[in-house]
Amino acid sequence: MNTNLNIEQLATHQEQNDPVEILRVALEHFPSSAISFSGAEDIVLIDMALRIRKDIQVFSLDTGRLHPETYRFLEEVRNHYGIQLELLSPDSRELEQLVRTKGLFSFYQDGHKECCAIRKVAPLRRKLATVDAWITGLRHDQTPVRASVPVAQEDTAFSTPEHALVKFNPLANWSSAQVWEYIRNNNVPFNELHRRGYISIGCEPCTRTTLPNQHERAGRWWWEEEALKDCGLHVATAEPSRPQPAEVA
Amino acid sequence: MTTHIIMVKKILADGAPCRKCGEVYERLLRDGLLQHIDRIVTADPHNPDSEGMRLAARHQVSRAPFFIVRDKGGNEHIYDSFLRLKREVLQARASTTEVALDLAERFPELDYI
Ligand code: SF4
């Protein structure tokens, strides 16, 4: 890992709007860096990175619950670009324990975090322990949660005292329109689910199509709005009383 | 154990614990750690005077469950992460899933990887 790189400076650098430049910095300073590919429009990262270097590392989280279309797309990407796409699987013991005790659709009752922890976060953590930097397709315009995504940052989630990790988000400042313009202009293959109205693509049971201009969060875990309030410690207010006929103008 | 630990759990309108509180209680039980919890108090959002709600307000905690740990010197420390309590106070090993779950809860952006 090159410790001379000033991550904060890079994050505010004027070239931050150019994903290729960010990728170039990532791949040059962190030769072991790996691209996290979700099987959606972050495909552009692979296309761009291969123009810089041929021996890039790419991995995807195979939760076991992806759409068949996504599995087909992952295979298409592997063949189209001739890359070794590493598929990361959940720990079988942890997964069997979850399914044995809670079934296959526990996320509809218990929320998605536990299932995501086992199927996505734990395998990701395992992988990230082997690299110095990773590259994601996170963008500002995807959800309010991502509004503050910088193009480069120290990864506070997965860094440990013994192992510093940097996260690059080369597409942070690109809009969805720019991503799709790149896909069209460069004949980049894309997941056929996008043609069917999926903006963001995750696991099949947890993803649905959204209306134009809806945030992609609306297409994920849509049943959870109420469940999220479940553990909040705010004083419950009485139901607002309905206006009586005399009060209605 | 030389510390005193209070667990604050939230109860719903029907008197059942909130989902997360139920899960954490189960994990304490399963891991044989419940014996280290000296008191469990309830926070009833319909009753701001319930002990748990008063403690939540005093310590400015917005989600349940949480733990109040009083050390030997009488200083109180708040743990709103069960994982941290388990590792730092109860000095127990956390499973891979517990670590991952803690990350998933603390870093919402991981939802979209
Ligand atoms: S998105 Fe749904 S199915 Fe996929 S890992 Fe998360 S909860 Fe499980």
Coordinates of C-alpha atoms in Angstrom, one line a residue, chain B residues 53-99:
Chain B
M53 CA -37.7 5.9 29.1
R54 CA -36.3 8.1 31.8
L55 CA -32.9 6.4 31.5
A56 CA -33.0 6.7 27.7
A57 CA -33.7 10.4 28.0
R58 CA -31.0 10.9 30.7
H59 CA -28.4 9.2 28.6
Q60 CA -29.7 10.5 25.3
V61 CA -30.1 7.0 23.7
S62 CA -32.6 6.7 20.9
R63 CA -32.7 3.0 20.2
A64 CA -33.3 -0.1 22.3
P65 CA -31.8 -2.2 23.7
F66 CA -29.0 -0.4 25.5
F67 CA -26.9 -1.2 28.5
I68 CA -25.7 1.0 31.4
V69 CA -22.5 -0.3 32.9
R70 CA -21.3 1.1 36.2
D71 CA -17.6 0.4 36.8
K72 CA -15.8 0.0 40.1
G73 CA -15.3 3.7 40.4
G74 CA -19.0 4.3 40.1
N75 CA -18.7 5.8 36.5
E76 CA -21.5 4.9 34.1
H77 CA -20.8 3.9 30.5
I78 CA -23.4 3.5 27.9
Y79 CA -23.3 0.6 25.4
D80 CA -25.8 0.8 22.6
S81 CA -24.1 -2.0 20.7
F82 CA -24.5 -5.5 22.1
L83 CA -21.3 -6.5 20.3
R84 CA -19.2 -4.0 22.1
L85 CA -20.8 -4.9 25.5
K86 CA -20.1 -8.6 24.8
R87 CA -16.5 -8.0 23.8
E88 CA -15.4 -5.2 26.1
V89 CA -17.4 -5.8 29.2
L90 CA -18.4 -9.4 29.2
Q91 CA -15.1 -10.3 27.5
A92 CA -16.8 -13.0 25.4
R93 CA -15.9 -13.9 21.8
A94 CA -18.2 -12.6 19.1
S95 CA -19.2 -14.9 16.2
T96 CA -18.6 -13.9 12.6
T97 CA -22.3 -13.2 12.2
E98 CA -22.4 -11.0 15.3
V99 CA -19.5 -8.9 14.0

